[in-house]
Short mmCIF file of C-alpha atoms in Angstrom, two decimals:
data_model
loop_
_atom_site.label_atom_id
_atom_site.label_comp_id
_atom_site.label_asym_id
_atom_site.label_seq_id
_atom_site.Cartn_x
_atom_site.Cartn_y
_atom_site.Cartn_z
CA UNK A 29 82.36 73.62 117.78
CA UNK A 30 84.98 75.38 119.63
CA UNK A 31 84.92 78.49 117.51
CA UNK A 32 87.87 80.74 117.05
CA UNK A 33 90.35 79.87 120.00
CA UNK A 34 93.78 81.66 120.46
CA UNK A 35 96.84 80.38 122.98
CA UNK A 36 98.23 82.75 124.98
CA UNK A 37 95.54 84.81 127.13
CA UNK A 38 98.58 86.67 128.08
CA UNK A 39 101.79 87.33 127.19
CA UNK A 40 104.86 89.82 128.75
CA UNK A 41 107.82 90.19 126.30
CA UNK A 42 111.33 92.09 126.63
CA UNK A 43 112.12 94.42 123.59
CA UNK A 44 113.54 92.25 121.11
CA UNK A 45 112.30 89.04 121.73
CA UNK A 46 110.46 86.93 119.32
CA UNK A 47 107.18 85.26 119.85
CA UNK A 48 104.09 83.36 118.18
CA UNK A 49 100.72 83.88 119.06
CA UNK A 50 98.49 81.11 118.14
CA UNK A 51 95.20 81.06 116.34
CA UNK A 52 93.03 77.92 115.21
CA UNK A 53 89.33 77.56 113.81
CA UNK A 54 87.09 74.67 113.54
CA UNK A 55 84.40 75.92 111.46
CA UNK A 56 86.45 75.46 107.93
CA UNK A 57 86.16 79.03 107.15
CA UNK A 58 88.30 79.99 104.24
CA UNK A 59 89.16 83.66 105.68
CA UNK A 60 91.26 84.16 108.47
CA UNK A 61 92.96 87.30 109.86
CA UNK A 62 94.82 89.69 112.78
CA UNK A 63 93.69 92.32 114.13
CA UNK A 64 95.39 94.57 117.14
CA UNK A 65 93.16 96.56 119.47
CA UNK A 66 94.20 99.88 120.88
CA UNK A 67 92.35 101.95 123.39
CA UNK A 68 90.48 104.79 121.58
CA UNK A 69 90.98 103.08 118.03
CA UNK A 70 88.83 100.48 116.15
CA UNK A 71 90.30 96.94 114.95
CA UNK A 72 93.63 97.19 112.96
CA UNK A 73 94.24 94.77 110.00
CA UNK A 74 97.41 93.19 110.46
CA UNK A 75 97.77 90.01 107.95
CA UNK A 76 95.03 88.11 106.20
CA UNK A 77 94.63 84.70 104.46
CA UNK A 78 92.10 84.04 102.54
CA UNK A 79 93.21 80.24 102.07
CA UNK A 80 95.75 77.58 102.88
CA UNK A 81 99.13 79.22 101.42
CA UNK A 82 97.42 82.59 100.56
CA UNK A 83 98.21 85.53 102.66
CA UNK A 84 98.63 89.72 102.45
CA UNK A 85 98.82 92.82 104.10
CA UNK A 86 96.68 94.49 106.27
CA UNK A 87 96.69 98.38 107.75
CA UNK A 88 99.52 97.59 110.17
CA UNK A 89 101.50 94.80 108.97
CA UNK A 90 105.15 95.60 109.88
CA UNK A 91 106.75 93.69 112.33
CA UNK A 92 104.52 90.94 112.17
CA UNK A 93 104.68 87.66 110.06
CA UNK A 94 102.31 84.80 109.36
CA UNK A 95 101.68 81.90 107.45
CA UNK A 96 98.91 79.60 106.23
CA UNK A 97 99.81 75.98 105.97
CA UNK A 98 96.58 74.30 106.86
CA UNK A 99 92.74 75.53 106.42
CA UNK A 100 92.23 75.64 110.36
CA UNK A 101 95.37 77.14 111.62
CA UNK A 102 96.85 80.87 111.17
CA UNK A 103 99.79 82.09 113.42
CA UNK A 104 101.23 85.16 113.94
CA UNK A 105 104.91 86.07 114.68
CA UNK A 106 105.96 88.99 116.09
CA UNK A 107 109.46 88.87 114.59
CA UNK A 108 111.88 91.36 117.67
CA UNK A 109 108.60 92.50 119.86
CA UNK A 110 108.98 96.71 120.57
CA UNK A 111 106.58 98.16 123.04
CA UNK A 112 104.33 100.07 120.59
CA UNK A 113 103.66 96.38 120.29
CA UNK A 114 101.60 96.40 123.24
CA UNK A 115 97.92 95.56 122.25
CA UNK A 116 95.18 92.98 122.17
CA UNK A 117 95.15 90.66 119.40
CA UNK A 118 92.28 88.53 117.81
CA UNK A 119 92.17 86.81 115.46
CA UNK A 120 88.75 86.26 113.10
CA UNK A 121 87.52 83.66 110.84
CA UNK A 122 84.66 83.83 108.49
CA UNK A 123 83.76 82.98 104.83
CA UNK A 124 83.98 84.52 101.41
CA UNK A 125 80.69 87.07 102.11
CA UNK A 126 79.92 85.19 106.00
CA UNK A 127 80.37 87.75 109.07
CA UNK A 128 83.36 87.35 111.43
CA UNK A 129 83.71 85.52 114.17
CA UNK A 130 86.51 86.49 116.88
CA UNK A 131 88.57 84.43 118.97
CA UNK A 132 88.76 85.40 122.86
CA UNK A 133 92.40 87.76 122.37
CA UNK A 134 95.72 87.78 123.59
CA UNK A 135 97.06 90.53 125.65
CA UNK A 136 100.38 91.30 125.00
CA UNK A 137 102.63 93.94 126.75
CA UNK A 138 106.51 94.66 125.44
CA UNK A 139 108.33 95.92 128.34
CA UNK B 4 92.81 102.59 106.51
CA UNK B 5 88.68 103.38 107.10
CA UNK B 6 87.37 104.26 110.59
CA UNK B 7 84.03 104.38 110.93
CA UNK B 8 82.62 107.36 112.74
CA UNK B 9 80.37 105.73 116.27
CA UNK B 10 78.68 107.80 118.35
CA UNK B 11 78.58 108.30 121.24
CA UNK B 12 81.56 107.15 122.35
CA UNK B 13 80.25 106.35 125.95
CA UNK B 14 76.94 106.24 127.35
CA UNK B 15 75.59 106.41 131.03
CA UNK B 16 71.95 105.13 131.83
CA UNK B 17 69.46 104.06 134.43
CA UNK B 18 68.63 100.53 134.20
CA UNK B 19 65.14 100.38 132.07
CA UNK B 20 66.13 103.31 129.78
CA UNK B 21 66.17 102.34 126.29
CA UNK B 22 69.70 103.45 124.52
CA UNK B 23 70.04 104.34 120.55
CA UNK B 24 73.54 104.77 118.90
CA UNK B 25 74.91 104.74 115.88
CA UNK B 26 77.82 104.31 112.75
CA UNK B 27 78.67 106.86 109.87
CA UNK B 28 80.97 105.93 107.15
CA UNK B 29 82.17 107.69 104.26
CA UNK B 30 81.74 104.73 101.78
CA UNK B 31 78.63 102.58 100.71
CA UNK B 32 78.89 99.11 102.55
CA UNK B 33 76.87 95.19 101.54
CA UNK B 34 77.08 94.44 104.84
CA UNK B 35 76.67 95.84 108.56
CA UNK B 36 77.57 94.22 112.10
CA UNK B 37 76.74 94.81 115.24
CA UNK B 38 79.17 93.38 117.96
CA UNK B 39 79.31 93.45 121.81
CA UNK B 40 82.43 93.44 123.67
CA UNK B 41 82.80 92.13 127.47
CA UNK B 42 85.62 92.92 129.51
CA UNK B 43 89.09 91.20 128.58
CA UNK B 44 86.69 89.00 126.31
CA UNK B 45 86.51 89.05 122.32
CA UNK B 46 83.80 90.49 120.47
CA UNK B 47 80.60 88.38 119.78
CA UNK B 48 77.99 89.29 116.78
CA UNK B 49 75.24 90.36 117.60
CA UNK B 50 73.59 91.42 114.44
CA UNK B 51 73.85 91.31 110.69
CA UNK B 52 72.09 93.52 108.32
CA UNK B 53 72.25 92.60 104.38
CA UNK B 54 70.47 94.76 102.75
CA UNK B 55 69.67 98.75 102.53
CA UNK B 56 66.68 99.41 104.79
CA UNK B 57 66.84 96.26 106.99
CA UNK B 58 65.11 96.16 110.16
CA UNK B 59 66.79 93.27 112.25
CA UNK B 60 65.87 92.66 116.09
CA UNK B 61 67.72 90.21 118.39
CA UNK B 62 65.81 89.99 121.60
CA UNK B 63 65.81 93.69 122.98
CA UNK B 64 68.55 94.65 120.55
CA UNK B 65 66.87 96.13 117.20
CA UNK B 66 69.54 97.04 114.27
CA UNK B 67 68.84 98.91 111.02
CA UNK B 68 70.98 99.07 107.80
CA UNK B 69 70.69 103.09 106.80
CA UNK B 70 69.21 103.54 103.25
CA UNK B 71 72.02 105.53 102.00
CA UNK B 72 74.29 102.19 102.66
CA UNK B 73 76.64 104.60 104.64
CA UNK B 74 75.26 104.20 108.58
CA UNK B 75 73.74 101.90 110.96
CA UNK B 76 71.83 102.05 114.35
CA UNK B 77 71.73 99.88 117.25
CA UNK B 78 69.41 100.36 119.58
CA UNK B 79 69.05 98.19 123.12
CA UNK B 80 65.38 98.50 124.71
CA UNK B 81 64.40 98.68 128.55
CA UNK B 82 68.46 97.81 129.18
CA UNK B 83 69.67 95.71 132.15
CA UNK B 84 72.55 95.66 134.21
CA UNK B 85 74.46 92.50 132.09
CA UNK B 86 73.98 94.90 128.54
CA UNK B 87 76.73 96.63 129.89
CA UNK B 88 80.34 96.15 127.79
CA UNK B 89 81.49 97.95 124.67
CA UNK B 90 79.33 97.72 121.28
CA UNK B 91 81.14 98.48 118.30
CA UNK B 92 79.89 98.58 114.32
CA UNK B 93 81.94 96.77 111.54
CA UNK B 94 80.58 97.38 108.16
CA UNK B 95 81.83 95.16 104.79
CA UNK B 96 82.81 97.26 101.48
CA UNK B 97 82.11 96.03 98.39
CA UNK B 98 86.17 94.88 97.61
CA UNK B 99 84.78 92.22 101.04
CA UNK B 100 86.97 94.21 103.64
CA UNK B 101 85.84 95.03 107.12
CA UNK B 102 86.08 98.18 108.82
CA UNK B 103 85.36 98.69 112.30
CA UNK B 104 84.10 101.47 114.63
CA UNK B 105 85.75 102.52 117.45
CA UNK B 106 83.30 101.49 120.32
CA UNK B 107 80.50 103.09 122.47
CA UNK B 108 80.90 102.28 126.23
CA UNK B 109 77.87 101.40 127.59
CA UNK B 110 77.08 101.42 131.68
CA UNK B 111 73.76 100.68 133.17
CA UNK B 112 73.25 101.85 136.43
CA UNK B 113 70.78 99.91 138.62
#
């Protein structure tokens, strides 16, 4: 099993621009979700699904979208990136009750 | 949303020195993690407690799940060079969200 795995490692953005960071799972875990890392804070919330065409809000969810179309796949669109944008993002997978498993992060930085 | 409270937030120690540290919430949690955090890497679980009073070891890592439900302790015997990274806590509430700490910094000095 490859686990969580997220596409890009990195990513530099003007202000404005639009982007999607990808996230896929292979384990058929029924709960995905976003979280951004800042220094000195723990994991944010963003979004989370907790199946195919099921999502909601986390702590931190404006400016970011996502969707749920398929059990292993759960992207996240930054809609017009702004620099308090900056952050690491993972995404997690688990089941109902199961502990969560990270993907490896994508660094983003909004010039 | 929740923080929970980790302590200490960075730690420096002599490799072979045995290192304790821990997680304080203000809510009752099912569930507590353990999680390690490498450089530009995600986190990886280490250890899962289930149930108040748990005493889980992983190798040199030893985790216990507080009685009151409300903190946690990690601690890493006779460390080594490679234990170095960030560990954080993540506990689970009973409405099945997560909550994470914010990290304790860990450097082993040979």
């Amino acid at each position: 099993n490859a686990g969580v795995t997220q596409t890009p490692k990195f990513q530099v953005l003007k202000t404005g621009q639009s982007m999607t960071l990808q996230c896929a799972q292979d384990m058929n875990h029924e709960y995905m979700s976003w979280y951004r890392q800042d220094p000195g804070m723990g994991l944010r919330l963003i979004h989370y699904s907790v199946g195919a065409g099921i999502t909601d809000q986390g702590e931190v969810p404006n400016g970011y979208n996502v969707s749920r179309s398929t059990t292993e796949d759960f992207p996240l669109r930054l809609l017009s990136a702004a620099p308090s944008q900056t952050s690491v993002y993972f995404c997690a997978s688990r089941w109902f009750g199961g502990e969560q498993y990270f993907g490896p992060g994508t660094r983003l930085t909004v010039t | 949303g929740q923080q929970l409270n980790q302590s200490p937030q960075s730690m420096f120690i002599q490799e072979g020195e045995d290192v304790s540290m821990n997680c304080t919430s203000s809510s009752i949690f099912n569930t507590w993690l353990w999680y390690k955090q490498d450089p530009g890497e995600g986190p990886v679980l280490l250890i899962a407690l289930y149930k108040a009073g748990e005493l889980t070891s992983n190798g040199r890592l030893t985790a216990q799940f507080g009685i009151t439900r409300k903190d946690s302790f990690l601690n890493i015997s006779a460390s080594i060079p490679s234990d170095v990274g960030i560990y954080f806590c993540a506990g689970r509430s009973y409405g099945n969200q997560f909550y994470f700490g914010t990290g304790t910094s860990l450097t082993v000095i040979p």
